[in-house]
Amino acid sequence: MAPLRERPNYSSYFEHQDKVEQELVKDLERGYMVWSTSRAELEAQVGPLVLSRMAALVAEKGGKLKVRVMHDLRRSGVNAAFPLCRQRTQHYATS
């Protein structure tokens, strides 16, 4: 797999970086993710880390800007590591 510097986030992430970071802070506050400045500490909590590229989908709905952050788990190999994800992906691909 290519080093991280060769796999930057998608351009939509950078185009809307402030909004994406606000959404990530909300996810952190809601307990959907954890944060640490120490990789070793995080890996002790959740296991080996896998870096995934991020993208942003931004749309206006009802006069309000809606931001959806997407993590590319397929290209980073995360989906392939879980049989259930592979089954769902195969189901959607053949439907």
JSON list of C-alpha atoms in Angstrom, two decimals:
[
{"chain": "A", "resi": 1, "resn": "MET", "atom": "CA", "xyz": [0.00, 0.00, 0.00]},
{"chain": "A", "resi": 2, "resn": "ALA", "atom": "CA", "xyz": [1.28, 3.50, -0.84]},
{"chain": "A", "resi": 3, "resn": "PRO", "atom": "CA", "xyz": [2.53, 5.71, 2.00]},
{"chain": "A", "resi": 4, "resn": "LEU", "atom": "CA", "xyz": [0.04, 8.20, 3.44]},
{"chain": "A", "resi": 5, "resn": "ARG", "atom": "CA", "xyz": [1.69, 11.19, 1.75]},
{"chain": "A", "resi": 6, "resn": "GLU", "atom": "CA", "xyz": [0.90, 9.55, -1.59]},
{"chain": "A", "resi": 7, "resn": "ARG", "atom": "CA", "xyz": [-2.76, 9.00, -0.63]},
{"chain": "A", "resi": 8, "resn": "PRO", "atom": "CA", "xyz": [-4.07, 12.40, 0.45]},
{"chain": "A", "resi": 9, "resn": "ASN", "atom": "CA", "xyz": [-7.73, 13.03, 1.14]},
{"chain": "A", "resi": 10, "resn": "TYR", "atom": "CA", "xyz": [-9.97, 13.66, -1.84]},
{"chain": "A", "resi": 11, "resn": "SER", "atom": "CA", "xyz": [-10.21, 17.20, -3.25]},
{"chain": "A", "resi": 12, "resn": "SER", "atom": "CA", "xyz": [-13.75, 17.64, -1.88]},
{"chain": "A", "resi": 13, "resn": "TYR", "atom": "CA", "xyz": [-12.31, 17.26, 1.64]},
{"chain": "A", "resi": 14, "resn": "PHE", "atom": "CA", "xyz": [-9.90, 20.16, 1.04]},
{"chain": "A", "resi": 15, "resn": "GLU", "atom": "CA", "xyz": [-12.55, 22.28, -0.69]},
{"chain": "A", "resi": 16, "resn": "HIS", "atom": "CA", "xyz": [-14.74, 22.07, 2.43]},
{"chain": "A", "resi": 17, "resn": "GLN", "atom": "CA", "xyz": [-12.10, 21.39, 5.08]},
{"chain": "A", "resi": 18, "resn": "ASP", "atom": "CA", "xyz": [-13.53, 23.76, 7.71]},
{"chain": "A", "resi": 19, "resn": "LYS", "atom": "CA", "xyz": [-17.00, 22.21, 7.44]},
{"chain": "A", "resi": 20, "resn": "VAL", "atom": "CA", "xyz": [-15.59, 18.67, 7.47]},
{"chain": "A", "resi": 21, "resn": "GLU", "atom": "CA", "xyz": [-13.56, 19.39, 10.58]},
{"chain": "A", "resi": 22, "resn": "GLN", "atom": "CA", "xyz": [-16.67, 20.80, 12.29]},
{"chain": "A", "resi": 23, "resn": "GLU", "atom": "CA", "xyz": [-18.51, 17.56, 11.50]},
{"chain": "A", "resi": 24, "resn": "LEU", "atom": "CA", "xyz": [-15.60, 15.48, 12.83]},
{"chain": "A", "resi": 25, "resn": "VAL", "atom": "CA", "xyz": [-15.67, 17.46, 16.10]},
{"chain": "A", "resi": 26, "resn": "LYS", "atom": "CA", "xyz": [-19.42, 16.75, 16.37]},
{"chain": "A", "resi": 27, "resn": "ASP", "atom": "CA", "xyz": [-18.76, 13.04, 15.84]},
{"chain": "A", "resi": 28, "resn": "LEU", "atom": "CA", "xyz": [-16.10, 13.14, 18.54]},
{"chain": "A", "resi": 29, "resn": "GLU", "atom": "CA", "xyz": [-18.46, 14.89, 20.96]},
{"chain": "A", "resi": 30, "resn": "ARG", "atom": "CA", "xyz": [-21.20, 12.32, 20.22]},
{"chain": "A", "resi": 31, "resn": "GLY", "atom": "CA", "xyz": [-18.79, 9.51, 21.06]},
{"chain": "A", "resi": 32, "resn": "TYR", "atom": "CA", "xyz": [-18.68, 8.10, 17.50]},
{"chain": "A", "resi": 33, "resn": "MET", "atom": "CA", "xyz": [-14.88, 8.27, 17.51]},
{"chain": "A", "resi": 34, "resn": "VAL", "atom": "CA", "xyz": [-11.97, 8.69, 19.89]},
{"chain": "A", "resi": 35, "resn": "TRP", "atom": "CA", "xyz": [-9.00, 11.04, 19.73]},
{"chain": "A", "resi": 36, "resn": "SER", "atom": "CA", "xyz": [-5.49, 10.97, 21.08]},
{"chain": "A", "resi": 37, "resn": "THR", "atom": "CA", "xyz": [-2.15, 12.48, 20.16]},
{"chain": "A", "resi": 38, "resn": "SER", "atom": "CA", "xyz": [-0.63, 9.06, 20.76]},
{"chain": "A", "resi": 39, "resn": "ARG", "atom": "CA", "xyz": [-0.98, 6.35, 18.13]},
{"chain": "A", "resi": 40, "resn": "ALA", "atom": "CA", "xyz": [0.08, 3.73, 20.68]},
{"chain": "A", "resi": 41, "resn": "GLU", "atom": "CA", "xyz": [-2.69, 4.82, 23.06]},
{"chain": "A", "resi": 42, "resn": "LEU", "atom": "CA", "xyz": [-5.32, 4.61, 20.32]},
{"chain": "A", "resi": 43, "resn": "GLU", "atom": "CA", "xyz": [-4.12, 1.21, 19.17]},
{"chain": "A", "resi": 44, "resn": "ALA", "atom": "CA", "xyz": [-4.28, -0.02, 22.77]},
{"chain": "A", "resi": 45, "resn": "GLN", "atom": "CA", "xyz": [-7.96, 1.06, 22.82]},
{"chain": "A", "resi": 46, "resn": "VAL", "atom": "CA", "xyz": [-9.16, -0.05, 19.40]},
{"chain": "A", "resi": 47, "resn": "GLY", "atom": "CA", "xyz": [-6.48, -2.23, 17.78]},
{"chain": "A", "resi": 48, "resn": "PRO", "atom": "CA", "xyz": [-4.34, -1.53, 14.71]},
{"chain": "A", "resi": 49, "resn": "LEU", "atom": "CA", "xyz": [-5.13, 1.72, 12.93]},
{"chain": "A", "resi": 50, "resn": "VAL", "atom": "CA", "xyz": [-5.79, 1.91, 9.20]},
{"chain": "A", "resi": 51, "resn": "LEU", "atom": "CA", "xyz": [-5.68, 5.29, 7.49]},
{"chain": "A", "resi": 52, "resn": "SER", "atom": "CA", "xyz": [-8.50, 5.95, 5.06]},
{"chain": "A", "resi": 53, "resn": "ARG", "atom": "CA", "xyz": [-8.93, 8.85, 2.68]},
{"chain": "A", "resi": 54, "resn": "MET", "atom": "CA", "xyz": [-11.86, 11.18, 3.36]},
{"chain": "A", "resi": 55, "resn": "ALA", "atom": "CA", "xyz": [-14.18, 13.08, 1.06]},
{"chain": "A", "resi": 56, "resn": "ALA", "atom": "CA", "xyz": [-17.04, 15.52, 1.61]},
{"chain": "A", "resi": 57, "resn": "LEU", "atom": "CA", "xyz": [-20.46, 15.68, 0.08]},
{"chain": "A", "resi": 58, "resn": "VAL", "atom": "CA", "xyz": [-22.00, 19.12, 0.59]},
{"chain": "A", "resi": 59, "resn": "ALA", "atom": "CA", "xyz": [-25.58, 19.94, -0.36]},
{"chain": "A", "resi": 60, "resn": "GLU", "atom": "CA", "xyz": [-28.08, 22.62, 0.48]},
{"chain": "A", "resi": 61, "resn": "LYS", "atom": "CA", "xyz": [-31.33, 21.38, 1.99]},
{"chain": "A", "resi": 62, "resn": "GLY", "atom": "CA", "xyz": [-34.06, 23.70, 3.17]},
{"chain": "A", "resi": 63, "resn": "GLY", "atom": "CA", "xyz": [-31.75, 26.68, 2.92]},
{"chain": "A", "resi": 64, "resn": "LYS", "atom": "CA", "xyz": [-29.20, 25.02, 5.18]},
{"chain": "A", "resi": 65, "resn": "LEU", "atom": "CA", "xyz": [-25.84, 23.58, 4.16]},
{"chain": "A", "resi": 66, "resn": "LYS", "atom": "CA", "xyz": [-25.58, 19.85, 4.90]},
{"chain": "A", "resi": 67, "resn": "VAL", "atom": "CA", "xyz": [-22.16, 18.19, 5.09]},
{"chain": "A", "resi": 68, "resn": "ARG", "atom": "CA", "xyz": [-21.61, 14.45, 4.87]},
{"chain": "A", "resi": 69, "resn": "VAL", "atom": "CA", "xyz": [-18.12, 13.13, 5.57]},
{"chain": "A", "resi": 70, "resn": "MET", "atom": "CA", "xyz": [-17.20, 9.94, 3.76]},
{"chain": "A", "resi": 71, "resn": "HIS", "atom": "CA", "xyz": [-14.37, 7.59, 4.69]},
{"chain": "A", "resi": 72, "resn": "ASP", "atom": "CA", "xyz": [-13.06, 5.46, 1.82]},
{"chain": "A", "resi": 73, "resn": "LEU", "atom": "CA", "xyz": [-12.95, 2.13, 3.63]},
{"chain": "A", "resi": 74, "resn": "ARG", "atom": "CA", "xyz": [-12.89, 0.10, 0.43]},
{"chain": "A", "resi": 75, "resn": "ARG", "atom": "CA", "xyz": [-9.62, 1.47, -0.92]},
{"chain": "A", "resi": 76, "resn": "SER", "atom": "CA", "xyz": [-7.90, 1.31, 2.48]},
{"chain": "A", "resi": 77, "resn": "GLY", "atom": "CA", "xyz": [-8.82, -2.37, 2.76]},
{"chain": "A", "resi": 78, "resn": "VAL", "atom": "CA", "xyz": [-11.01, -2.02, 5.85]},
{"chain": "A", "resi": 79, "resn": "ASN", "atom": "CA", "xyz": [-14.15, -3.37, 4.16]},
{"chain": "A", "resi": 80, "resn": "ALA", "atom": "CA", "xyz": [-12.27, -6.41, 2.85]},
{"chain": "A", "resi": 81, "resn": "ALA", "atom": "CA", "xyz": [-11.14, -7.25, 6.38]},
{"chain": "A", "resi": 82, "resn": "PHE", "atom": "CA", "xyz": [-14.72, -7.93, 7.47]},
{"chain": "A", "resi": 83, "resn": "PRO", "atom": "CA", "xyz": [-16.69, -10.76, 5.79]},
{"chain": "A", "resi": 84, "resn": "LEU", "atom": "CA", "xyz": [-20.05, -9.07, 6.42]},
{"chain": "A", "resi": 85, "resn": "CYS", "atom": "CA", "xyz": [-18.90, -5.97, 4.49]},
{"chain": "A", "resi": 86, "resn": "ARG", "atom": "CA", "xyz": [-17.81, -8.18, 1.57]},
{"chain": "A", "resi": 87, "resn": "GLN", "atom": "CA", "xyz": [-21.19, -9.93, 1.53]},
{"chain": "A", "resi": 88, "resn": "ARG", "atom": "CA", "xyz": [-23.09, -6.65, 1.48]},
{"chain": "A", "resi": 89, "resn": "THR", "atom": "CA", "xyz": [-20.84, -5.22, -1.22]},
{"chain": "A", "resi": 90, "resn": "GLN", "atom": "CA", "xyz": [-21.31, -8.31, -3.39]},
{"chain": "A", "resi": 91, "resn": "HIS", "atom": "CA", "xyz": [-25.07, -8.16, -2.83]},
{"chain": "A", "resi": 92, "resn": "TYR", "atom": "CA", "xyz": [-25.25, -4.52, -3.92]},
{"chain": "A", "resi": 93, "resn": "ALA", "atom": "CA", "xyz": [-23.00, -5.14, -6.90]},
{"chain": "A", "resi": 94, "resn": "THR", "atom": "CA", "xyz": [-25.27, -7.92, -8.20]},
{"chain": "A", "resi": 95, "resn": "SER", "atom": "CA", "xyz": [-28.62, -6.25, -7.40]}
]
